[in-house]
PDB file of C-alpha atoms in Angstrom:
ATOM      1  CA  MET A   1      80.217  20.554 115.650  1.00  0.00           C
ATOM      2  CA  ARG A   2      80.888  19.355 112.377  1.00  0.00           C
ATOM      3  CA  LEU A   3      80.792  21.834 109.749  1.00  0.00           C
ATOM      4  CA  LEU A   4      80.752  21.879 105.964  1.00  0.00           C
ATOM      5  CA  VAL A   5      81.976  24.843 104.484  1.00  0.00           C
ATOM      6  CA  THR A   6      81.572  25.181 100.608  1.00  0.00           C
ATOM      7  CA  GLY A   7      83.529  27.313  98.352  1.00  0.00           C
ATOM      8  CA  GLY A   8      86.235  27.470 101.292  1.00  0.00           C
ATOM      9  CA  ALA A   9      89.180  27.647  99.038  1.00  0.00           C
ATOM     10  CA  GLY A  10      87.986  31.062  97.963  1.00  0.00           C
ATOM     11  CA  PHE A  11      88.888  34.341  99.424  1.00  0.00           C
ATOM     12  CA  ILE A  12      86.213  34.840 102.299  1.00  0.00           C
ATOM     13  CA  GLY A  13      85.796  31.203 102.549  1.00  0.00           C
ATOM     14  CA  SER A  14      89.332  30.445 103.321  1.00  0.00           C
ATOM     15  CA  ASN A  15      89.462  33.234 105.857  1.00  0.00           C
ATOM     16  CA  PHE A  16      86.385  31.769 107.820  1.00  0.00           C
ATOM     17  CA  ILE A  17      87.916  28.370 107.712  1.00  0.00           C
ATOM     18  CA  GLU A  18      91.241  30.211 109.474  1.00  0.00           C
ATOM     19  CA  TYR A  19      89.021  31.940 111.829  1.00  0.00           C
ATOM     20  CA  GLU A  20      87.163  28.676 112.857  1.00  0.00           C
ATOM     21  CA  ARG A  21      90.039  26.566 113.332  1.00  0.00           C
ATOM     22  CA  ALA A  22      91.602  29.434 115.550  1.00  0.00           C
ATOM     23  CA  TYR A  23      88.614  29.999 117.759  1.00  0.00           C
ATOM     24  CA  HIS A  24      86.731  26.475 117.509  1.00  0.00           C
ATOM     25  CA  ALA A  25      89.623  24.235 117.604  1.00  0.00           C
ATOM     26  CA  GLU A  26      87.348  21.342 118.656  1.00  0.00           C
ATOM     27  CA  ASP A  27      85.093  21.190 115.809  1.00  0.00           C
ATOM     28  CA  GLU A  28      85.655  19.172 112.694  1.00  0.00           C
ATOM     29  CA  ILE A  29      85.671  20.823 109.176  1.00  0.00           C
ATOM     30  CA  LEU A  30      85.167  19.583 105.406  1.00  0.00           C
ATOM     31  CA  CYS A  31      85.700  21.877 102.625  1.00  0.00           C
ATOM     32  CA  LEU A  32      83.675  21.359  99.559  1.00  0.00           C
ATOM     33  CA  ASP A  33      85.303  23.344  96.514  1.00  0.00           C
ATOM     34  CA  LEU A  34      85.282  22.965  92.886  1.00  0.00           C
ATOM     35  CA  LEU A  35      88.792  25.083  92.573  1.00  0.00           C
ATOM     36  CA  THR A  36      87.797  27.115  89.904  1.00  0.00           C
ATOM     37  CA  TYR A  37      90.245  29.982  88.842  1.00  0.00           C
ATOM     38  CA  ALA A  38      89.107  31.975  92.183  1.00  0.00           C
ATOM     39  CA  GLY A  39      89.847  29.069  94.520  1.00  0.00           C
ATOM     40  CA  ARG A  40      93.239  27.363  95.423  1.00  0.00           C
ATOM     41  CA  ARG A  41      93.993  24.343  97.202  1.00  0.00           C
ATOM     42  CA  GLU A  42      97.059  26.052  98.874  1.00  0.00           C
ATOM     43  CA  ASN A  43      94.565  28.752 100.759  1.00  0.00           C
ATOM     44  CA  LEU A  44      93.566  25.459 102.649  1.00  0.00           C
ATOM     45  CA  PRO A  45      95.193  23.479 105.364  1.00  0.00           C
ATOM     46  CA  GLU A  46      96.648  20.155 105.137  1.00  0.00           C
ATOM     47  CA  GLU A  47      94.232  17.392 105.529  1.00  0.00           C
ATOM     48  CA  GLY A  48      94.036  15.769 109.442  1.00  0.00           C
ATOM     49  CA  GLU A  49      91.948  14.432 112.107  1.00  0.00           C
ATOM     50  CA  LYS A  50      90.124  17.813 112.291  1.00  0.00           C
ATOM     51  CA  PHE A  51      90.085  19.171 108.462  1.00  0.00           C
ATOM     52  CA  SER A  52      89.213  17.500 105.326  1.00  0.00           C
ATOM     53  CA  PHE A  53      88.999  18.537 101.587  1.00  0.00           C
ATOM     54  CA  VAL A  54      86.756  17.472  98.808  1.00  0.00           C
ATOM     55  CA  GLN A  55      87.146  18.785  95.326  1.00  0.00           C
ATOM     56  CA  GLY A  56      83.761  19.053  93.637  1.00  0.00           C
ATOM     57  CA  ASP A  57      80.698  21.064  92.530  1.00  0.00           C
ATOM     58  CA  ILE A  58      77.805  21.843  95.121  1.00  0.00           C
ATOM     59  CA  ALA A  59      75.326  21.598  91.995  1.00  0.00           C
ATOM     60  CA  ASP A  60      76.562  17.864  91.811  1.00  0.00           C
ATOM     61  CA  ASP A  61      73.824  16.184  93.631  1.00  0.00           C
ATOM     62  CA  ALA A  62      75.321  12.672  94.241  1.00  0.00           C
ATOM     63  CA  LEU A  63      78.252  14.336  95.289  1.00  0.00           C
ATOM     64  CA  VAL A  64      76.694  16.381  98.130  1.00  0.00           C
ATOM     65  CA  GLU A  65      74.613  13.555  99.108  1.00  0.00           C
ATOM     66  CA  GLN A  66      77.393  11.231  99.575  1.00  0.00           C
ATOM     67  CA  ILE A  67      79.078  14.000 101.607  1.00  0.00           C
ATOM     68  CA  PHE A  68      76.194  14.468 103.390  1.00  0.00           C
ATOM     69  CA  GLN A  69      75.572  10.639 104.108  1.00  0.00           C
ATOM     70  CA  GLN A  70      79.115  10.143 105.236  1.00  0.00           C
ATOM     71  CA  PHE A  71      80.001  13.447 107.084  1.00  0.00           C
ATOM     72  CA  ARG A  72      76.507  13.929 108.673  1.00  0.00           C
ATOM     73  CA  PRO A  73      77.155  18.031 109.010  1.00  0.00           C
ATOM     74  CA  GLU A  74      75.660  20.062 111.706  1.00  0.00           C
ATOM     75  CA  LEU A  75      76.425  23.203 110.620  1.00  0.00           C
ATOM     76  CA  VAL A  76      76.680  24.127 106.686  1.00  0.00           C
ATOM     77  CA  VAL A  77      78.120  27.492 105.423  1.00  0.00           C
ATOM     78  CA  ASN A  78      77.968  28.279 101.733  1.00  0.00           C
ATOM     79  CA  PHE A  79      80.455  30.281 100.411  1.00  0.00           C
ATOM     80  CA  ALA A  80      80.608  28.736  96.896  1.00  0.00           C
ATOM     81  CA  ALA A  81      79.448  31.313  94.176  1.00  0.00           C
ATOM     82  CA  GLN A  82      80.488  32.666  91.241  1.00  0.00           C
ATOM     83  CA  SER A  83      80.768  35.991  92.368  1.00  0.00           C
ATOM     84  CA  HIS A  84      82.642  38.403  89.664  1.00  0.00           C
ATOM     85  CA  VAL A  85      79.929  40.863  88.261  1.00  0.00           C
ATOM     86  CA  ASP A  86      81.897  41.435  85.023  1.00  0.00           C
ATOM     87  CA  ARG A  87      81.987  37.922  84.286  1.00  0.00           C
ATOM     88  CA  SER A  88      78.145  37.493  84.881  1.00  0.00           C
ATOM     89  CA  ILE A  89      77.820  39.878  82.367  1.00  0.00           C
ATOM     90  CA  GLU A  90      79.669  37.810  79.743  1.00  0.00           C
ATOM     91  CA  SER A  91      78.375  34.660  80.811  1.00  0.00           C
ATOM     92  CA  PRO A  92      75.291  34.666  83.128  1.00  0.00           C
ATOM     93  CA  ARG A  93      74.436  30.658  82.889  1.00  0.00           C
ATOM     94  CA  THR A  94      77.591  30.079  84.754  1.00  0.00           C
ATOM     95  CA  PHE A  95      75.788  32.057  87.563  1.00  0.00           C
ATOM     96  CA  LEU A  96      72.759  30.577  87.506  1.00  0.00           C
ATOM     97  CA  HIS A  97      74.274  26.906  87.937  1.00  0.00           C
ATOM     98  CA  THR A  98      76.239  27.569  90.844  1.00  0.00           C
ATOM     99  CA  ASN A  99      74.417  30.557  92.704  1.00  0.00           C
ATOM    100  CA  ILE A 100      71.045  29.014  92.152  1.00  0.00           C
ATOM    101  CA  MET A 101      71.064  25.721  91.236  1.00  0.00           C
ATOM    102  CA  GLY A 102      73.884  24.827  93.667  1.00  0.00           C
ATOM    103  CA  VAL A 103      72.226  26.383  96.597  1.00  0.00           C
ATOM    104  CA  GLY A 104      68.997  24.294  95.912  1.00  0.00           C
ATOM    105  CA  VAL A 105      71.152  21.165  95.746  1.00  0.00           C
ATOM    106  CA  LEU A 106      72.712  21.751  99.079  1.00  0.00           C
ATOM    107  CA  LEU A 107      69.150  22.893 100.801  1.00  0.00           C
ATOM    108  CA  ASP A 108      67.436  19.398  99.692  1.00  0.00           C
ATOM    109  CA  ARG A 109      70.313  17.936 101.688  1.00  0.00           C
ATOM    110  CA  CYS A 110      69.798  19.903 104.325  1.00  0.00           C
ATOM    111  CA  ARG A 111      66.086  18.333 104.242  1.00  0.00           C
ATOM    112  CA  GLN A 112      67.394  14.874 104.203  1.00  0.00           C
ATOM    113  CA  TYR A 113      69.748  14.973 106.460  1.00  0.00           C
ATOM    114  CA  PRO A 114      68.542  17.460 108.944  1.00  0.00           C
ATOM    115  CA  VAL A 115      71.308  20.384 110.336  1.00  0.00           C
ATOM    116  CA  LYS A 116      71.096  22.569 113.276  1.00  0.00           C
ATOM    117  CA  ARG A 117      71.831  25.507 110.481  1.00  0.00           C
ATOM    118  CA  PHE A 118      72.224  26.073 107.004  1.00  0.00           C
ATOM    119  CA  HIS A 119      73.868  29.602 106.447  1.00  0.00           C
ATOM    120  CA  GLN A 120      73.808  31.428 102.981  1.00  0.00           C
ATOM    121  CA  VAL A 121      76.552  34.135 102.651  1.00  0.00           C
ATOM    122  CA  SER A 122      75.115  36.614 100.387  1.00  0.00           C
ATOM    123  CA  THR A 123      75.942  40.097  99.532  1.00  0.00           C
ATOM    124  CA  ASP A 124      74.403  43.558  99.881  1.00  0.00           C
ATOM    125  CA  GLU A 125      74.034  43.858  95.924  1.00  0.00           C
ATOM    126  CA  VAL A 126      71.246  42.136  96.112  1.00  0.00           C
ATOM    127  CA  TYR A 127      69.455  45.413  97.256  1.00  0.00           C
ATOM    128  CA  GLY A 128      70.747  46.974  94.288  1.00  0.00           C
ATOM    129  CA  GLU A 129      71.893  50.664  94.279  1.00  0.00           C
ATOM    130  CA  LEU A 130      71.694  54.012  96.434  1.00  0.00           C
ATOM    131  CA  SER A 131      71.499  56.833  94.039  1.00  0.00           C
ATOM    132  CA  PRO A 132      73.495  59.991  94.687  1.00  0.00           C
ATOM    133  CA  LYS A 133      70.268  61.493  95.845  1.00  0.00           C
ATOM    134  CA  GLN A 134      70.446  58.876  98.762  1.00  0.00           C
ATOM    135  CA  ARG A 135      73.578  59.812 100.300  1.00  0.00           C
ATOM    136  CA  GLN A 136      72.304  59.546 103.764  1.00  0.00           C
ATOM    137  CA  SER A 137      70.265  56.176 103.279  1.00  0.00           C
ATOM    138  CA  LEU A 138      71.412  52.807 104.038  1.00  0.00           C
ATOM    139  CA  PHE A 139      69.949  49.485 103.143  1.00  0.00           C
ATOM    140  CA  THR A 140      67.967  47.635 106.047  1.00  0.00           C
ATOM    141  CA  GLU A 141      67.106  43.982 105.967  1.00  0.00           C
ATOM    142  CA  GLN A 142      63.674  44.798 104.800  1.00  0.00           C
ATOM    143  CA  SER A 143      64.943  46.975 101.920  1.00  0.00           C
ATOM    144  CA  PRO A 144      63.446  45.735  98.888  1.00  0.00           C
ATOM    145  CA  LEU A 145      65.499  43.437  96.621  1.00  0.00           C
ATOM    146  CA  LYS A 146      66.445  45.251  93.170  1.00  0.00           C
ATOM    147  CA  PRO A 147      69.567  43.429  91.830  1.00  0.00           C
ATOM    148  CA  SER A 148      71.252  45.096  89.056  1.00  0.00           C
ATOM    149  CA  SER A 149      73.423  42.397  87.435  1.00  0.00           C
ATOM    150  CA  PRO A 150      73.139  38.661  86.392  1.00  0.00           C
ATOM    151  CA  TYR A 151      75.488  38.060  89.607  1.00  0.00           C
ATOM    152  CA  SER A 152      73.592  39.844  92.022  1.00  0.00           C
ATOM    153  CA  ALA A 153      69.930  38.389  90.631  1.00  0.00           C
ATOM    154  CA  SER A 154      71.229  35.078  91.406  1.00  0.00           C
ATOM    155  CA  LYS A 155      72.328  35.824  94.627  1.00  0.00           C
ATOM    156  CA  ALA A 156      68.835  37.322  95.275  1.00  0.00           C
ATOM    157  CA  SER A 157      67.101  34.127  93.823  1.00  0.00           C
ATOM    158  CA  ALA A 158      69.335  31.998  96.189  1.00  0.00           C
ATOM    159  CA  ASP A 159      68.318  34.390  99.178  1.00  0.00           C
ATOM    160  CA  LEU A 160      64.735  33.785  98.326  1.00  0.00           C
ATOM    161  CA  LEU A 161      65.125  30.124  97.966  1.00  0.00           C
ATOM    162  CA  THR A 162      66.903  29.699 101.205  1.00  0.00           C
ATOM    163  CA  LEU A 163      64.128  31.631 103.111  1.00  0.00           C
ATOM    164  CA  SER A 164      61.370  29.536 101.203  1.00  0.00           C
ATOM    165  CA  TYR A 165      63.028  26.520 102.680  1.00  0.00           C
ATOM    166  CA  ALA A 166      62.944  27.452 106.063  1.00  0.00           C
ATOM    167  CA  ARG A 167      59.152  28.459 105.573  1.00  0.00           C
ATOM    168  CA  THR A 168      58.025  25.525 103.721  1.00  0.00           C
ATOM    169  CA  TYR A 169      60.347  22.621 104.605  1.00  0.00           C
ATOM    170  CA  GLY A 170      61.396  23.826 108.554  1.00  0.00           C
ATOM    171  CA  VAL A 171      64.844  23.871 107.628  1.00  0.00           C
ATOM    172  CA  PRO A 172      66.778  26.028 109.967  1.00  0.00           C
ATOM    173  CA  VAL A 173      68.679  28.924 107.879  1.00  0.00           C
ATOM    174  CA  THR A 174      70.224  32.256 108.354  1.00  0.00           C
ATOM    175  CA  ILE A 175      71.350  34.843 105.704  1.00  0.00           C
ATOM    176  CA  SER A 176      74.003  37.517 105.757  1.00  0.00           C
ATOM    177  CA  ARG A 177      74.891  40.137 103.467  1.00  0.00           C
ATOM    178  CA  CYS A 178      77.541  41.781 103.698  1.00  0.00           C
ATOM    179  CA  SER A 179      79.562  44.832 102.203  1.00  0.00           C
ATOM    180  CA  ASN A 180      82.472  44.756 100.083  1.00  0.00           C
ATOM    181  CA  ASN A 181      85.606  42.796 101.691  1.00  0.00           C
ATOM    182  CA  TYR A 182      88.958  43.467 101.482  1.00  0.00           C
ATOM    183  CA  GLY A 183      92.064  41.121 102.835  1.00  0.00           C
ATOM    184  CA  ILE A 184      94.430  38.626 102.056  1.00  0.00           C
ATOM    185  CA  ARG A 185      93.833  35.553  99.186  1.00  0.00           C
ATOM    186  CA  GLN A 186      91.473  37.636  97.048  1.00  0.00           C
ATOM    187  CA  HIS A 187      91.420  36.881  93.262  1.00  0.00           C
ATOM    188  CA  PRO A 188      93.527  39.806  91.144  1.00  0.00           C
ATOM    189  CA  GLU A 189      90.497  40.524  89.268  1.00  0.00           C
ATOM    190  CA  LYS A 190      89.115  42.205  92.341  1.00  0.00           C
ATOM    191  CA  LEU A 191      89.188  45.968  92.858  1.00  0.00           C
ATOM    192  CA  VAL A 192      91.797  46.041  95.919  1.00  0.00           C
ATOM    193  CA  PRO A 193      94.274  43.268  94.612  1.00  0.00           C
ATOM    194  CA  LYS A 194      94.043  44.457  91.354  1.00  0.00           C
ATOM    195  CA  MET A 195      95.091  47.962  92.134  1.00  0.00           C
ATOM    196  CA  ILE A 196      97.726  46.640  94.243  1.00  0.00           C
ATOM    197  CA  ALA A 197      99.243  44.481  91.457  1.00  0.00           C
ATOM    198  CA  CYS A 198      98.867  47.785  89.003  1.00  0.00           C
ATOM    199  CA  ALA A 199     100.933  49.926  91.462  1.00  0.00           C
ATOM    200  CA  ARG A 200     103.185  47.463  92.150  1.00  0.00           C
ATOM    201  CA  ALA A 201     104.111  47.143  88.396  1.00  0.00           C
ATOM    202  CA  ASN A 202     103.886  50.743  87.883  1.00  0.00           C
ATOM    203  CA  GLU A 203     101.247  50.232  85.379  1.00  0.00           C
ATOM    204  CA  PRO A 204      98.119  52.138  84.653  1.00  0.00           C
ATOM    205  CA  LEU A 205      95.290  51.862  87.647  1.00  0.00           C
ATOM    206  CA  PRO A 206      92.368  51.298  85.569  1.00  0.00           C
ATOM    207  CA  ILE A 207      89.278  52.812  87.236  1.00  0.00           C
ATOM    208  CA  TYR A 208      85.392  52.437  85.858  1.00  0.00           C
ATOM    209  CA  GLY A 209      83.938  55.819  84.682  1.00  0.00           C
ATOM    210  CA  SER A 210      84.250  58.531  86.895  1.00  0.00           C
ATOM    211  CA  GLY A 211      85.432  56.255  89.846  1.00  0.00           C
ATOM    212  CA  MET A 212      83.102  58.093  92.222  1.00  0.00           C
ATOM    213  CA  GLN A 213      81.230  54.918  92.725  1.00  0.00           C
ATOM    214  CA  VAL A 214      81.024  54.301  96.728  1.00  0.00           C
ATOM    215  CA  ARG A 215      81.389  51.088  98.533  1.00  0.00           C
ATOM    216  CA  ASP A 216      81.240  50.501 102.331  1.00  0.00           C
ATOM    217  CA  TRP A 217      84.709  48.400 103.184  1.00  0.00           C
ATOM    218  CA  ILE A 218      84.692  45.261 105.650  1.00  0.00           C
ATOM    219  CA  ALA A 219      88.005  43.612 106.624  1.00  0.00           C
ATOM    220  CA  ALA A 220      87.332  39.734 105.853  1.00  0.00           C
ATOM    221  CA  GLN A 221      88.466  38.877 109.203  1.00  0.00           C
ATOM    222  CA  ASP A 222      85.262  41.058 110.684  1.00  0.00           C
ATOM    223  CA  HIS A 223      82.912  39.555 108.237  1.00  0.00           C
ATOM    224  CA  CYS A 224      84.005  36.148 109.316  1.00  0.00           C
ATOM    225  CA  ARG A 225      83.402  36.720 112.916  1.00  0.00           C
ATOM    226  CA  ALA A 226      80.119  37.983 111.788  1.00  0.00           C
ATOM    227  CA  ILE A 227      79.381  34.630 110.170  1.00  0.00           C
ATOM    228  CA  ASP A 228      80.392  32.693 112.761  1.00  0.00           C
ATOM    229  CA  LEU A 229      78.116  34.568 115.460  1.00  0.00           C
ATOM    230  CA  ILE A 230      74.970  34.141 113.212  1.00  0.00           C
ATOM    231  CA  LEU A 231      75.803  30.843 112.602  1.00  0.00           C
ATOM    232  CA  ARG A 232      75.826  29.626 116.205  1.00  0.00           C
ATOM    233  CA  ARG A 233      73.786  32.339 117.989  1.00  0.00           C
ATOM    234  CA  GLY A 234      71.481  33.772 114.977  1.00  0.00           C
ATOM    235  CA  LYS A 235      67.595  33.578 114.863  1.00  0.00           C
ATOM    236  CA  ASN A 236      66.303  30.944 112.568  1.00  0.00           C
ATOM    237  CA  ALA A 237      64.981  32.213 109.222  1.00  0.00           C
ATOM    238  CA  GLU A 238      66.687  35.941 109.573  1.00  0.00           C
ATOM    239  CA  VAL A 239      68.680  37.952 107.544  1.00  0.00           C
ATOM    240  CA  TYR A 240      71.825  40.118 109.073  1.00  0.00           C
ATOM    241  CA  ASN A 241      73.224  42.910 107.176  1.00  0.00           C
ATOM    242  CA  VAL A 242      77.133  43.168 107.842  1.00  0.00           C
ATOM    243  CA  GLY A 243      78.643  46.250 107.009  1.00  0.00           C
ATOM    244  CA  ALA A 244      81.861  48.559 108.802  1.00  0.00           C
ATOM    245  CA  GLY A 245      80.083  51.641 107.786  1.00  0.00           C
ATOM    246  CA  CYS A 246      83.612  52.595 106.144  1.00  0.00           C
ATOM    247  CA  GLU A 247      82.210  54.421 102.898  1.00  0.00           C
ATOM    248  CA  LEU A 248      84.962  55.197 100.422  1.00  0.00           C
ATOM    249  CA  GLN A 249      85.180  56.311  96.572  1.00  0.00           C
ATOM    250  CA  ASN A 250      86.906  53.633  94.280  1.00  0.00           C
ATOM    251  CA  ILE A 251      89.196  56.411  93.198  1.00  0.00           C
ATOM    252  CA  ARG A 252      89.925  57.139  96.841  1.00  0.00           C
ATOM    253  CA  MET A 253      90.689  53.552  97.471  1.00  0.00           C
ATOM    254  CA  ALA A 254      92.998  53.588  94.518  1.00  0.00           C
ATOM    255  CA  GLU A 255      94.537  56.788  95.571  1.00  0.00           C
ATOM    256  CA  SER A 256      95.034  54.897  99.271  1.00  0.00           C
ATOM    257  CA  ILE A 257      96.854  52.041  97.606  1.00  0.00           C
ATOM    258  CA  LEU A 258      99.123  54.380  95.761  1.00  0.00           C
ATOM    259  CA  ALA A 259      99.967  56.190  98.621  1.00  0.00           C
ATOM    260  CA  GLN A 260     101.202  53.001 100.438  1.00  0.00           C
ATOM    261  CA  ILE A 261     103.387  51.789  97.891  1.00  0.00           C
ATOM    262  CA  GLU A 262     104.420  55.208  96.845  1.00  0.00           C
ATOM    263  CA  GLY A 263     103.099  55.487  93.462  1.00  0.00           C
ATOM    264  CA  SER A 264     101.577  58.549  91.865  1.00  0.00           C
ATOM    265  CA  SER A 265      98.026  59.117  91.350  1.00  0.00           C
ATOM    266  CA  SER A 266      98.539  60.006  87.573  1.00  0.00           C
ATOM    267  CA  THR A 267      98.600  56.518  86.854  1.00  0.00           C
ATOM    268  CA  ILE A 268      95.086  56.288  87.488  1.00  0.00           C
ATOM    269  CA  CYS A 269      93.032  56.063  84.091  1.00  0.00           C
ATOM    270  CA  HIS A 270      89.732  56.001  83.742  1.00  0.00           C
ATOM    271  CA  VAL A 271      87.999  53.395  81.330  1.00  0.00           C
ATOM    272  CA  LYS A 272      84.616  52.739  80.346  1.00  0.00           C
ATOM    273  CA  ASP A 273      81.941  52.296  82.571  1.00  0.00           C
ATOM    274  CA  ARG A 274      80.351  48.601  82.734  1.00  0.00           C
ATOM    275  CA  PRO A 275      76.864  47.971  82.258  1.00  0.00           C
ATOM    276  CA  GLY A 276      74.381  48.738  85.096  1.00  0.00           C
ATOM    277  CA  HIS A 277      77.157  49.811  87.243  1.00  0.00           C
ATOM    278  CA  ASP A 278      75.454  50.398  90.905  1.00  0.00           C
ATOM    279  CA  PHE A 279      76.489  53.788  92.258  1.00  0.00           C
ATOM    280  CA  ARG A 280      76.681  53.125  96.063  1.00  0.00           C
ATOM    281  CA  TYR A 281      76.254  50.270  98.331  1.00  0.00           C
ATOM    282  CA  ALA A 282      75.944  51.025 102.155  1.00  0.00           C
ATOM    283  CA  VAL A 283      74.122  48.413 104.685  1.00  0.00           C
ATOM    284  CA  ASP A 284      72.723  49.258 108.112  1.00  0.00           C
ATOM    285  CA  ALA A 285      74.122  46.914 110.405  1.00  0.00           C
ATOM    286  CA  GLY A 286      72.377  47.893 113.388  1.00  0.00           C
ATOM    287  CA  LYS A 287      70.363  44.521 113.739  1.00  0.00           C
ATOM    288  CA  ILE A 288      73.609  42.389 114.071  1.00  0.00           C
ATOM    289  CA  ARG A 289      74.818  44.688 116.607  1.00  0.00           C
ATOM    290  CA  ARG A 290      72.054  45.014 118.559  1.00  0.00           C
ATOM    291  CA  GLU A 291      71.027  41.287 118.604  1.00  0.00           C
ATOM    292  CA  LEU A 292      74.472  39.387 118.448  1.00  0.00           C
ATOM    293  CA  GLY A 293      76.731  42.075 120.103  1.00  0.00           C
ATOM    294  CA  TRP A 294      79.090  42.096 117.007  1.00  0.00           C
ATOM    295  CA  THR A 295      80.849  45.030 115.746  1.00  0.00           C
ATOM    296  CA  PRO A 296      84.221  45.397 113.338  1.00  0.00           C
ATOM    297  CA  GLN A 297      87.260  45.349 115.281  1.00  0.00           C
ATOM    298  CA  ILE A 298      89.708  45.924 112.441  1.00  0.00           C
ATOM    299  CA  PRO A 299      90.223  49.711 111.557  1.00  0.00           C
ATOM    300  CA  PHE A 300      90.374  50.322 107.804  1.00  0.00           C
ATOM    301  CA  GLU A 301      93.692  52.216 107.842  1.00  0.00           C
ATOM    302  CA  GLU A 302      95.589  49.288 109.789  1.00  0.00           C
ATOM    303  CA  GLY A 303      93.603  46.640 107.896  1.00  0.00           C
ATOM    304  CA  MET A 304      94.802  47.904 104.516  1.00  0.00           C
ATOM    305  CA  ARG A 305      98.265  48.456 105.480  1.00  0.00           C
ATOM    306  CA  GLN A 306      98.123  44.647 106.210  1.00  0.00           C
ATOM    307  CA  THR A 307      96.785  43.821 103.373  1.00  0.00           C
ATOM    308  CA  VAL A 308      98.886  45.736 101.011  1.00  0.00           C
ATOM    309  CA  ARG A 309     101.880  44.562 103.090  1.00  0.00           C
ATOM    310  CA  TRP A 310     100.780  40.720 102.432  1.00  0.00           C
ATOM    311  CA  TYR A 311     100.450  40.919  98.549  1.00  0.00           C
ATOM    312  CA  LEU A 312     103.676  42.459  98.428  1.00  0.00           C
ATOM    313  CA  THR A 313     105.183  39.561  99.992  1.00  0.00           C
ATOM    314  CA  HIS A 314     102.914  37.328  97.857  1.00  0.00           C
ATOM    315  CA  PRO A 315     103.171  38.271  94.735  1.00  0.00           C
ATOM    316  CA  GLN A 316     101.930  34.920  92.978  1.00  0.00           C
ATOM    317  CA  TYR A 317      98.153  36.176  94.400  1.00  0.00           C
ATOM    318  CA  LEU A 318      98.720  39.336  92.060  1.00  0.00           C
ATOM    319  CA  SER A 319      98.826  37.368  88.873  1.00  0.00           C
ATOM    320  CA  GLN A 320      95.741  35.799  87.079  1.00  0.00           C
ATOM    321  CA  LYS A 321      95.922  31.972  87.443  1.00  0.00           C
TER     322      LYS A 321
END
């Protein structure tokens, strides 16, 4: 197979390329990535017979057409996205450009140069929040889309656009909506590496508001395995939720990281909450379990120990570029 992986130099994308090369070594991969602040060329393997890299924007129609014309991908996986909620509040237009217009460009090329599958990597944030009164509730694939931020609204828009191309043009598509990921090579603006960086430097760990917001955490490797299954065996025009059922309050995540680094919980400080901060995300991953036989394989405690250890031995990933 020939895979086009967009946004592959980022956190989850680079983990996915690593997974594909380990389990589908016969496949040829081309990575297209703009190398913004969140992408690093060193996250990727050296170019060779089975791997090539192009630096560029998924919204650059001429470049994307050239790639499709020359490489003729059979599978396309789109990780490319602006993904930080705070940045979307400050500068929403950048998110509209990449997360909506860029997806439209990719879908148009999948029409022009037919592919076996276009997979859109989405997020559970498109569903909005579960309130404190909904502590037993889970988002299903049928839950309405109620995004709270410009980021999640742009991702929800991309999901709807993707499904419309399946219905209108017959483009074979799938979508995955995953819960919060943790793992190696994540940008330090995100919660886990940010907490590790602060704890390592013995600096205050800033937590939004009360810190009681709840997230369902999954190891990036488990997420990548789910995407691979959906890409190769998922049903056309279907959405699959991906989550490990490991719910944790943000403040408890900070405390668990401090415990591993032998820091003090007194260093946790509460800062002004961000606008529209969702209280809880939690997805029902029953569909992907039933239909594709996927289950998470990395226990949270083990995965977090490995993650913290990796960042402590790769401190360059704990500083802003």
